[in-house]
Amino acid sequence: MTAVEPKSDQATITVRNPADGRIVGTVPIDGPEAVAAKARELRLFQPEWEAIGPRGRKVWLMRWQDWMLDNADHITEVLMSETGKSRGDASFEGVAIADSINYWAANAEAFLADRHPKAHSPLFKVKKLTTVYRPHPLVGVITPWNFPFAMPGIDVVPALAAGAAVLLKPSEVTPLSAVEFVRGWTEIGAPPVLGLTTGYGATGAALIEQADMIQFTGSTATGKKVAVACAERLIPFSLELGGKDPAIVLADADLDRAANGIAWGGMFNSGQVCVSVERVFVEAPVYDEFVAKLTDRVRSVQQGQEGSGFKYDTGAMATAAQRDIVERHVQEATAAGARVLAGGKPTGVGTFFQPTVLADVDPSMTCMTEETFGPTIPVVKVADEEEAIRLANDSQYGLSATVWTGDTGRGEQVARRLEVGAVNINDALANIFCPSVPMGGWKQSGMGYRAGGPNGLIKYCRQQAITAPRVPTQKSELMWYSSSTRGRRVALAAMRAFGGHGVRRFGIRPNKG
Ligand code: NAD
């Protein structure tokens, strides 16, 4: 992997592999002045980046995609080195972002095209109405440690496609993948509109002082601080925060698929996914059978990191602190009567925690109320669908959910009653890298949405309305705000009159164009 050169006159962050404690790199800690200097530099180049338009930007995004695919193995190595991930979990990240580049690069021109809305009243039929999307000049993207390449990518790519310059602040825990991410942009010779600033929370706070818009992904607690800081500067922000995603297993479900899907949804990335399955509600008639199948599946999960192949399903936890949270949740659950059917302990090596299934869980236990963010799947028996929906909604979080059923129509009905931003039926995590649908948390899980077709780019833009006459302006033409008494009367009458007919009656010829 690439070691990052420390700057001699600055303090640095030392990055370790949590699987074995090895030092794998260092990055500088940027203070407010360094952040401000980077922001100034990016602003210099942004107007040109905006001016080349979506087609011009597409060329650079596609070259960057080539770089990511050409360097996929190296990116995977860096990811593994700073997170403790298995090769399988790590290799997913670069591919997911390369895929998202296809979508934004191909669609930016259509998504950002001027809109010409129809006039709502006869008075405006004489106007050409245009909505223009112009990027925020400098977007600050602040990211967490769970997907150190994919989390920057999922937001930086659409922000660049929209024409913004971007200053990225990755997590202090895992900054090295972001170094690679930005290095790729520089190596292809792209315009210098993507920058990197590294450091702790203070560096993120300094970035908020410089940016015109903030896209934040991280914990709910930090998200609230970010919201307050953005409000102080009156800059827009979008927050993607924590979750406690429920899975509802209905009695008519294919239990093999449900057990496989929930095991994947709970164990992928060692459960360190905002949309991990963190609570499972199973209808009573199939509870025992489902729990047996889930336990078999989770016991078969291979955990580890060493070697060059794809032997291991999942790896270590990214930090010892996160592993300790997982251990506390399991201990508190068992102390209150839950049964451990698989795993249940740290392995004693690095930050690994065994893939764990907890049965006979009560919804009041901490493993059901707080975000665990680890490889544990707590299962609750419920009487019926109604109880499952009620308990699933009984959470401060509302990120996403899964429903497992033999009847997709029924699944969709259940989905529409869940207080979450996304629901996957008979699948887990399916929506997160599908940019044509929105991803955003309800309740304490976020504010705003990423992706979702055109909105995924428009969120990085300021919207501008332009009105212009459609016909050469005449003396007789009404000003819509006409301040004279006669003018107001005429305007009111025109509004009452119907459509183009009314406009003609008052002597204004609507333009055919
Ligand atoms: P965190 O909130 O501790 O840190 C996130 C980022 O914010 C880091 O880069 C950190 O340096 C920065 N930061 C800290 N204080 C700041 C401040 N005052 N101002 C500006 N920036 C500041 O989160 P984490 O522990 O790195 O990540 C885990 C959390 O992220 C979990 O809660 C998880 O659910 C959430 N997450 C959410 C999504 C989503 O899309 N909803 C995706 C991934 C992770």
Coordinates of C-alpha atoms and ligand atoms in Angstrom, one line a residue:
M1 CA 0.0 0.0 0.0
T2 CA 1.0 3.6 -0.4
A3 CA 2.4 5.3 2.7
V4 CA 1.3 8.9 3.0
E5 CA 4.2 11.3 3.4
P6 CA 3.8 13.2 6.7
K7 CA 4.3 17.0 6.6
S8 CA 7.2 17.7 8.9
D9 CA 5.7 20.9 10.4
Q10 CA 2.3 19.4 11.2
A11 CA 1.0 16.9 13.6
T12 CA -0.1 13.7 11.9
I13 CA -2.6 10.8 12.4
T14 CA -1.1 7.4 12.5
V15 CA -3.3 4.8 10.9
R16 CA -3.2 1.2 12.0
N17 CA -4.7 -2.1 10.7
P18 CA -7.2 -3.0 13.5
A19 CA -7.0 -6.7 12.6
D20 CA -3.4 -6.9 13.8
G21 CA -2.3 -3.4 15.1
R22 CA 0.3 -2.8 12.3
I23 CA 1.0 0.8 11.4
V24 CA -0.1 1.3 7.8
G25 CA 0.2 5.0 7.1
T26 CA 0.0 8.5 8.4
V27 CA -1.8 11.6 7.2
P28 CA -1.5 15.3 8.3
I29 CA -3.9 17.0 10.6
D30 CA -5.1 20.1 8.7
G31 CA -5.9 23.2 10.8
P32 CA -8.3 25.9 9.9
E33 CA -5.8 27.8 7.8
A34 CA -4.8 24.7 5.7
V35 CA -8.5 24.0 5.1
A36 CA -9.2 27.6 4.1
A37 CA -6.2 27.6 1.7
K38 CA -7.4 24.3 0.0
A39 CA -10.9 25.8 -0.3
R40 CA -9.6 29.0 -1.9
E41 CA -7.6 26.9 -4.4
L42 CA -10.6 24.8 -5.4
R43 CA -12.8 27.9 -5.9
L44 CA -10.3 29.2 -8.5
F45 CA -10.9 26.3 -10.8
Q46 CA -14.7 25.7 -10.2
P47 CA -16.1 28.2 -12.7
E48 CA -14.2 26.5 -15.5
W49 CA -15.4 23.1 -14.3
E50 CA -19.0 24.4 -14.3
A51 CA -18.5 26.0 -17.7
I52 CA -17.4 22.8 -19.5
G53 CA -20.9 21.4 -18.8
P54 CA -22.1 17.8 -18.1
R55 CA -20.6 16.5 -21.4
G56 CA -17.1 17.9 -20.6
R57 CA -17.3 16.6 -17.0
K58 CA -18.4 13.2 -18.2
V59 CA -15.0 12.8 -20.0
W60 CA -13.1 13.2 -16.8
L61 CA -15.5 11.1 -14.7
M62 CA -15.2 8.2 -17.2
R63 CA -11.4 8.5 -17.1
W64 CA -11.5 8.4 -13.4
Q65 CA -13.7 5.3 -13.6
D66 CA -11.0 3.6 -15.8
W67 CA -8.4 4.5 -13.2
M68 CA -10.5 2.9 -10.4
L69 CA -11.0 -0.3 -12.4
D70 CA -7.3 -0.4 -13.4
N71 CA -6.3 0.1 -9.7
A72 CA -9.1 -2.0 -8.1
D73 CA -6.7 -4.5 -6.5
H74 CA -4.5 -1.7 -5.0
I75 CA -7.6 0.1 -3.7
T76 CA -8.8 -3.2 -2.1
E77 CA -5.4 -3.6 -0.4
V78 CA -5.5 -0.1 1.1
L79 CA -9.0 -0.6 2.3
M80 CA -8.1 -3.9 4.0
S81 CA -5.1 -2.4 5.5
E82 CA -6.9 0.5 7.4
T83 CA -10.2 -1.2 8.2
G84 CA -9.4 -4.9 8.9
K85 CA -12.0 -5.8 6.3
S86 CA -12.0 -9.2 4.5
R87 CA -11.0 -9.0 0.8
G88 CA -14.6 -9.7 -0.3
D89 CA -16.0 -6.8 1.8
A90 CA -13.3 -4.4 0.7
S91 CA -13.4 -5.3 -3.0
F92 CA -17.0 -4.3 -3.3
E93 CA -16.3 -0.6 -2.7
G94 CA -14.4 0.4 -5.8
V95 CA -16.7 -1.5 -8.0
A96 CA -19.8 0.2 -6.5
I97 CA -18.4 3.6 -7.1
A98 CA -17.3 2.8 -10.7
D99 CA -20.9 1.7 -11.3
S100 CA -22.3 4.9 -9.8
I101 CA -20.0 7.0 -12.2
N102 CA -21.8 5.3 -15.1
Y103 CA -25.1 6.6 -13.9
W104 CA -24.2 10.2 -13.0
A105 CA -22.0 10.7 -16.0
A106 CA -24.6 9.3 -18.4
N107 CA -27.5 11.2 -17.0
A108 CA -26.1 14.6 -15.8
E109 CA -26.9 16.4 -19.0
A110 CA -30.6 15.4 -18.8
F111 CA -30.9 15.9 -15.1
L112 CA -29.4 19.4 -15.1
A113 CA -31.1 20.7 -18.2
D114 CA -33.1 23.8 -17.9
R115 CA -36.8 23.2 -17.1
H116 CA -39.6 25.3 -18.7
P117 CA -42.6 24.9 -16.4
K118 CA -46.1 25.7 -17.7
A119 CA -47.6 29.0 -16.6
H120 CA -50.2 28.4 -13.9
S121 CA -52.3 31.5 -14.8
P122 CA -53.1 33.5 -17.9
L123 CA -51.0 36.4 -16.7
F124 CA -47.8 34.3 -17.0
K125 CA -48.6 32.9 -20.5
V126 CA -46.8 35.8 -21.9
K127 CA -43.6 34.9 -20.1
K128 CA -41.0 32.4 -20.9
L129 CA -40.4 30.6 -17.6
T130 CA -37.1 28.8 -16.9
T131 CA -35.6 27.0 -14.0
V132 CA -31.8 26.8 -14.1
Y133 CA -29.6 24.6 -12.0
R134 CA -26.3 26.1 -11.0
P135 CA -23.9 24.2 -8.7
H136 CA -22.9 25.3 -5.2
P137 CA -19.3 26.4 -6.0
L138 CA -17.7 24.4 -3.1
V139 CA -19.3 21.4 -1.6
G140 CA -17.8 19.9 1.6
V141 CA -18.2 16.1 1.9
I142 CA -17.6 14.7 5.4
T143 CA -17.5 10.9 5.7
P144 CA -17.3 8.1 8.3
W145 CA -15.0 5.1 8.6
N146 CA -17.2 2.2 7.6
F147 CA -16.8 2.5 3.8
P148 CA -13.7 4.6 3.4
F149 CA -13.8 4.5 -0.4
A150 CA -17.5 4.1 -1.2
M151 CA -18.8 6.7 1.2
P152 CA -16.6 9.5 -0.3
G153 CA -17.5 8.2 -3.8
I154 CA -21.2 8.0 -3.3
D155 CA -21.4 11.7 -2.7
V156 CA -18.3 13.2 -4.3
V157 CA -19.2 11.8 -7.8
P158 CA -22.6 13.4 -8.1
A159 CA -21.4 16.7 -6.6
L160 CA -18.6 16.8 -9.3
A161 CA -21.1 15.7 -12.0
A162 CA -23.3 18.7 -10.9
G163 CA -20.4 21.1 -11.6
A164 CA -19.3 21.8 -8.0
A165 CA -15.8 21.7 -6.7
V166 CA -15.4 19.3 -3.7
L167 CA -13.3 19.3 -0.6
L168 CA -13.4 15.9 1.0
K169 CA -12.8 15.3 4.7
P170 CA -12.6 11.5 5.4
S171 CA -12.8 9.9 8.9
E172 CA -9.6 10.2 11.0
V173 CA -9.9 6.4 11.5
T174 CA -9.6 5.5 7.8
P175 CA -8.2 8.4 5.7
L176 CA -5.9 6.3 3.5
S177 CA -8.5 5.1 1.0
A178 CA -9.7 8.7 0.5
V179 CA -6.0 9.6 -0.3
E180 CA -6.2 7.0 -3.1
F181 CA -9.6 8.3 -4.2
V182 CA -8.3 11.8 -4.7
R183 CA -4.9 10.6 -6.1
G184 CA -6.8 8.9 -8.9
W185 CA -8.5 12.2 -9.9
T186 CA -5.1 13.9 -9.9
E187 CA -3.3 11.1 -11.8
I188 CA -5.7 11.2 -14.7
G189 CA -4.9 14.9 -15.0
A190 CA -8.4 16.1 -14.3
P191 CA -9.1 19.8 -13.4
P192 CA -8.1 20.5 -9.8
V193 CA -11.6 20.7 -8.4
L194 CA -11.4 17.8 -6.0
G195 CA -9.3 18.2 -2.8
L196 CA -8.6 16.3 0.4
T197 CA -8.4 17.6 3.9
T198 CA -7.5 15.2 6.7
G199 CA -7.8 15.4 10.5
Y200 CA -10.2 14.9 13.3
G201 CA -13.6 16.5 14.0
A202 CA -12.1 20.0 14.2
T203 CA -11.0 19.7 10.6
G204 CA -14.5 18.8 9.6
A205 CA -15.7 21.8 11.6
A206 CA -13.2 24.0 9.7
L207 CA -14.5 22.7 6.4
I208 CA -18.1 23.7 7.3
E209 CA -16.7 27.3 7.8
Q210 CA -15.4 27.3 4.1
A211 CA -18.0 25.3 2.1
D212 CA -21.2 26.5 0.4
M213 CA -23.0 23.2 1.1
I214 CA -22.2 20.2 3.3
Q215 CA -22.9 16.6 2.6
F216 CA -22.4 14.7 5.9
T217 CA -22.4 11.0 6.6
G218 CA -21.8 9.8 10.2
S219 CA -23.4 9.4 13.6
T220 CA -26.6 11.1 14.6
A221 CA -24.7 13.0 17.5
T222 CA -22.2 14.5 15.1
G223 CA -24.9 15.2 12.5
K224 CA -26.7 17.5 14.9
K225 CA -23.5 19.5 15.5
V226 CA -23.0 19.8 11.8
A227 CA -26.6 21.0 11.4
V228 CA -26.1 23.7 14.0
A229 CA -22.8 24.8 12.4
C230 CA -24.4 25.0 8.9
A231 CA -27.4 26.9 10.3
E232 CA -25.0 29.5 11.8
R233 CA -23.6 30.1 8.3
L234 CA -27.0 29.6 6.6
I235 CA -25.6 27.1 4.2
P236 CA -27.6 24.0 3.1
F237 CA -26.7 20.6 4.3
S238 CA -27.7 17.0 3.9
L239 CA -27.3 14.4 6.7
E240 CA -27.0 10.6 6.3
L241 CA -27.0 9.3 9.9
G242 CA -27.3 6.2 12.0
G243 CA -29.8 3.4 11.9
K244 CA -31.3 0.4 13.6
D245 CA -32.9 -1.4 10.7
P246 CA -35.7 -3.9 11.3
A247 CA -36.3 -7.0 9.3
I248 CA -39.8 -8.5 9.4
V249 CA -40.1 -12.2 8.6
L250 CA -43.7 -13.1 7.8
A251 CA -45.0 -16.7 8.2
D252 CA -45.4 -17.1 4.4
A253 CA -41.8 -16.2 3.7
D254 CA -39.3 -18.5 2.0
L255 CA -37.3 -19.1 5.2
D256 CA -34.1 -20.2 3.5
R257 CA -34.0 -17.0 1.5
A258 CA -34.9 -15.0 4.6
A259 CA -32.2 -16.6 6.7
N260 CA -29.6 -16.1 4.0
G261 CA -30.6 -12.6 3.3
I262 CA -30.7 -11.6 6.9
A263 CA -27.4 -13.2 7.6
W264 CA -25.9 -11.2 4.7
G265 CA -27.6 -8.0 5.8
G266 CA -26.4 -8.4 9.4
M267 CA -22.8 -9.7 8.7
F268 CA -21.7 -7.8 5.6
N269 CA -18.8 -5.6 6.5
S270 CA -18.9 -7.1 10.0
G271 CA -22.3 -5.4 10.5
Q272 CA -20.7 -1.9 10.2
V273 CA -23.2 -0.7 7.7
C274 CA -25.7 2.1 8.4
V275 CA -28.4 -0.2 6.9
S276 CA -27.3 -3.4 8.6
V277 CA -30.1 -5.6 9.7
E278 CA -30.0 -4.8 13.5
R279 CA -33.4 -6.1 14.7
V280 CA -35.4 -9.1 13.5
F281 CA -39.1 -9.7 14.1
V282 CA -40.4 -13.1 13.2
E283 CA -44.0 -14.3 13.2
A284 CA -44.5 -16.9 15.9
P285 CA -45.5 -19.9 13.7
V286 CA -42.1 -19.8 11.9
Y287 CA -39.9 -18.5 14.7
D288 CA -38.2 -21.7 15.7
E289 CA -37.6 -22.9 12.1
F290 CA -36.3 -19.4 11.1
V291 CA -34.0 -19.1 14.1
A292 CA -32.5 -22.6 13.4
K293 CA -31.8 -21.7 9.8
L294 CA -30.3 -18.3 10.6
T295 CA -28.1 -19.8 13.3
D296 CA -26.8 -22.4 10.8
R297 CA -26.1 -19.7 8.3
V298 CA -24.3 -17.4 10.7
R299 CA -22.2 -20.2 12.2
S300 CA -20.9 -20.9 8.7
V301 CA -19.6 -17.3 8.2
Q302 CA -15.9 -17.4 7.7
Q303 CA -14.1 -14.5 9.5
G304 CA -10.6 -13.4 9.0
Q305 CA -8.3 -11.3 6.8
E306 CA -4.9 -12.8 5.9
G307 CA -4.1 -14.2 2.5
S308 CA -4.8 -13.0 -1.0
G309 CA -7.9 -15.0 -1.8
F310 CA -11.6 -14.5 -1.1
K311 CA -11.7 -17.2 1.6
Y312 CA -13.2 -15.0 4.3
D313 CA -16.8 -13.6 4.3
T314 CA -16.1 -10.9 6.7
G315 CA -13.3 -9.3 8.7
A316 CA -12.5 -7.3 11.9
M317 CA -14.2 -4.3 13.4
A318 CA -12.7 -1.0 12.4
T319 CA -12.0 0.1 16.0
A320 CA -11.6 -1.4 19.4
A321 CA -14.2 1.1 20.7
Q322 CA -16.8 -0.3 18.2
R323 CA -15.9 -3.9 19.2
D324 CA -16.5 -2.9 22.9
I325 CA -20.0 -1.5 22.1
V326 CA -20.9 -4.8 20.4
E327 CA -19.6 -6.7 23.4
R328 CA -21.6 -4.5 25.8
H329 CA -24.8 -5.0 23.8
V330 CA -24.4 -8.8 23.8
Q331 CA -23.6 -8.9 27.5
E332 CA -26.5 -6.7 28.5
A333 CA -28.9 -8.8 26.4
T334 CA -27.7 -12.1 27.9
A335 CA -27.8 -10.7 31.4
A336 CA -31.5 -9.8 30.7
G337 CA -32.4 -13.3 29.4
A338 CA -31.4 -13.5 25.7
R339 CA -29.8 -16.7 24.4
V340 CA -26.6 -16.7 22.4
L341 CA -27.1 -19.2 19.6
A342 CA -23.9 -18.3 17.6
G343 CA -20.8 -16.4 18.5
G344 CA -21.2 -13.9 21.3
K345 CA -17.6 -12.9 22.1
P346 CA -14.6 -11.1 20.8
T347 CA -12.1 -13.6 19.4
G348 CA -9.2 -12.1 21.4
V349 CA -7.3 -11.3 18.2
G350 CA -7.3 -7.7 17.0
T351 CA -10.8 -6.3 16.9
F352 CA -12.6 -9.4 15.6
F353 CA -16.0 -10.1 17.1
Q354 CA -17.6 -13.5 16.4
P355 CA -20.6 -13.5 14.1
T356 CA -23.5 -13.6 16.6
V357 CA -27.2 -14.6 16.8
L358 CA -29.2 -13.6 19.8
A359 CA -32.6 -15.3 20.3
D360 CA -35.5 -14.7 22.8
V361 CA -34.6 -11.0 22.7
D362 CA -36.9 -8.4 24.3
P363 CA -37.4 -5.1 22.4
S364 CA -36.4 -3.1 25.4
M365 CA -32.8 -4.4 25.5
T366 CA -30.0 -2.1 24.4
C367 CA -29.2 -4.4 21.5
M368 CA -32.6 -3.4 20.2
T369 CA -32.7 0.3 21.0
E370 CA -29.1 1.6 20.4
E371 CA -27.2 1.3 17.1
T372 CA -24.9 -1.7 17.6
F373 CA -22.9 -1.5 14.3
G374 CA -21.4 -4.9 14.6
P375 CA -21.9 -8.6 13.6
T376 CA -24.9 -9.4 15.8
I377 CA -28.4 -10.3 14.8
P378 CA -31.0 -10.1 17.7
V379 CA -34.3 -12.0 17.0
V380 CA -37.7 -11.2 18.6
K381 CA -40.8 -13.5 18.4
V382 CA -44.0 -11.5 17.5
A383 CA -47.6 -12.6 17.4
D384 CA -48.4 -11.3 14.0
E385 CA -47.7 -8.7 11.2
E386 CA -49.4 -5.9 13.3
E387 CA -47.0 -6.4 16.2
A388 CA -44.0 -6.6 13.9
I389 CA -44.9 -3.3 12.3
R390 CA -45.6 -1.6 15.6
L391 CA -42.2 -2.8 17.1
A392 CA -40.3 -2.0 13.9
N393 CA -41.6 1.6 14.0
D394 CA -40.9 1.9 17.7
S395 CA -37.4 3.4 17.2
Q396 CA -35.8 6.8 17.2
Y397 CA -34.2 5.7 13.9
G398 CA -35.9 5.4 10.5
L399 CA -33.2 4.5 7.9
S400 CA -34.4 1.4 6.1
A401 CA -36.0 -2.0 6.7
T402 CA -36.5 -5.4 5.0
V403 CA -39.7 -7.4 4.7
W404 CA -39.6 -11.2 4.0
T405 CA -42.8 -12.7 2.5
G406 CA -44.1 -15.1 -0.2
D407 CA -46.4 -12.4 -1.3
T408 CA -44.7 -9.3 -2.8
G409 CA -48.0 -7.3 -2.8
R410 CA -48.3 -7.9 0.9
G411 CA -44.7 -6.9 1.4
E412 CA -45.3 -3.6 -0.4
Q413 CA -48.4 -3.0 1.8
V414 CA -46.3 -3.6 4.9
A415 CA -43.5 -1.3 3.5
R416 CA -46.0 1.6 3.2
R417 CA -46.7 1.4 6.9
L418 CA -43.0 1.4 8.0
E419 CA -41.5 4.7 9.2
V420 CA -38.2 4.4 7.2
G421 CA -36.6 5.9 4.2
A422 CA -36.3 2.7 2.2
V423 CA -37.7 -0.9 2.3
N424 CA -36.2 -3.9 0.5
I425 CA -38.6 -6.8 0.0
N426 CA -37.0 -10.3 0.1
D427 CA -33.5 -8.7 -0.1
A428 CA -31.2 -6.7 2.1
L429 CA -29.1 -3.5 1.3
A430 CA -30.5 -3.6 -2.3
N431 CA -31.3 0.1 -2.6
I432 CA -28.1 1.6 -1.2
F433 CA -26.1 1.6 -4.4
C434 CA -29.1 2.0 -6.8
P435 CA -28.9 5.8 -7.6
S436 CA -32.2 6.0 -9.4
V437 CA -34.1 5.6 -6.0
P438 CA -33.6 8.0 -3.1
M439 CA -31.6 7.1 -0.1
G440 CA -32.3 9.0 3.1
G441 CA -33.1 8.5 6.7
W442 CA -36.3 9.5 8.4
K443 CA -36.5 10.6 12.1
Q444 CA -33.0 10.5 13.8
S445 CA -31.5 8.8 10.7
G446 CA -31.0 11.9 8.6
M447 CA -32.2 15.0 6.8
G448 CA -32.3 15.1 3.1
Y449 CA -31.7 12.4 0.5
R450 CA -28.8 11.3 -1.7
A451 CA -29.4 9.9 -5.2
G452 CA -32.9 9.4 -6.4
G453 CA -32.6 10.3 -10.1
P454 CA -32.4 14.0 -11.0
N455 CA -32.7 15.1 -7.3
G456 CA -29.3 13.4 -6.7
L457 CA -27.7 16.1 -8.7
I458 CA -30.1 19.0 -8.1
K459 CA -29.3 18.8 -4.4
Y460 CA -25.8 20.1 -5.2
C461 CA -27.2 23.0 -7.1
R462 CA -28.7 26.4 -6.4
Q463 CA -32.0 26.9 -8.4
Q464 CA -32.5 30.0 -10.4
A465 CA -35.7 31.3 -11.9
I466 CA -35.5 33.3 -15.1
T467 CA -38.6 35.0 -16.6
A468 CA -38.5 36.7 -19.9
P469 CA -41.2 38.1 -22.2
R470 CA -42.3 35.7 -24.9
V471 CA -43.5 38.6 -27.1
P472 CA -42.0 42.1 -27.7
T473 CA -43.1 44.0 -24.7
Q474 CA -46.0 46.4 -25.5
K475 CA -47.3 49.4 -23.7
S476 CA -50.6 47.6 -23.1
E477 CA -49.0 44.6 -21.5
L478 CA -49.8 44.1 -17.9
M479 CA -47.1 43.9 -15.3
W480 CA -48.2 41.0 -13.1
Y481 CA -47.8 43.2 -10.0
S482 CA -49.5 46.2 -11.6
S483 CA -49.8 48.7 -8.7
S484 CA -52.5 51.0 -10.1
T485 CA -56.1 50.3 -9.0
R486 CA -57.1 49.7 -12.6
G487 CA -54.2 47.4 -13.2
R488 CA -55.0 45.3 -10.1
R489 CA -58.6 45.0 -11.3
V490 CA -57.6 43.9 -14.7
A491 CA -55.1 41.4 -13.3
L492 CA -57.7 39.9 -11.0
A493 CA -60.2 39.6 -13.9
A494 CA -57.6 38.0 -16.0
M495 CA -56.8 35.4 -13.3
R496 CA -60.5 34.7 -13.0
A497 CA -60.9 34.3 -16.7
F498 CA -60.0 31.0 -18.2
G499 CA -56.6 30.2 -19.7
G500 CA -55.5 31.7 -23.0
H501 CA -59.0 33.0 -23.7
G502 CA -58.7 35.5 -20.8
V503 CA -55.3 36.6 -21.9
R504 CA -56.5 37.4 -25.4
R505 CA -59.5 39.2 -24.0
F506 CA -57.1 41.6 -22.3
G507 CA -55.3 42.3 -25.5
I508 CA -52.1 40.3 -24.9
R509 CA -51.1 37.9 -27.7
P510 CA -49.6 34.8 -26.3
N511 CA -46.5 33.7 -28.1
K512 CA -46.9 30.5 -30.0
G513 CA -43.4 29.4 -29.1
Ligands
NAD1 P1 -18.8 10.3 13.3 O1 -20.0 11.1 13.4 O2 -18.0 10.1 14.6 O3 -17.8 10.9 12.3 C1 -18.1 11.2 11.0 C2 -17.2 12.3 10.4 O4 -17.5 13.5 11.0 C3 -15.7 12.0 10.6 O5 -15.1 12.4 9.4 C4 -15.4 13.0 11.7 O6 -14.1 13.4 11.8 C5 -16.3 14.1 11.4 N1 -16.6 15.1 12.5 C6 -16.6 14.8 13.8 N2 -17.0 15.9 14.6 C7 -17.3 16.9 13.6 C8 -17.7 18.2 13.7 N3 -18.0 18.8 14.9 N4 -17.9 18.9 12.6 C9 -17.7 18.3 11.4 N5 -17.3 17.1 11.2 C10 -17.1 16.3 12.3 O7 -19.3 8.9 12.7 P2 -18.4 7.6 12.5 O8 -18.2 6.9 13.8 O9 -17.2 7.9 11.6 O10 -19.4 6.7 11.5 C11 -20.3 5.8 12.0 C12 -21.7 6.3 11.9 O11 -22.0 6.7 10.5 C13 -22.8 5.3 12.3 O12 -23.7 6.0 13.1 C14 -23.4 5.0 10.9 O13 -24.7 4.5 11.0 C15 -23.3 6.2 10.2 N6 -23.4 6.0 8.7 C16 -24.5 6.4 8.1 C17 -24.6 6.2 6.7 C18 -25.8 6.6 5.9 O14 -25.8 6.7 4.7 N7 -26.9 7.0 6.6 C19 -23.6 5.5 6.0 C20 -22.5 5.1 6.7 C21 -22.4 5.4 8.1

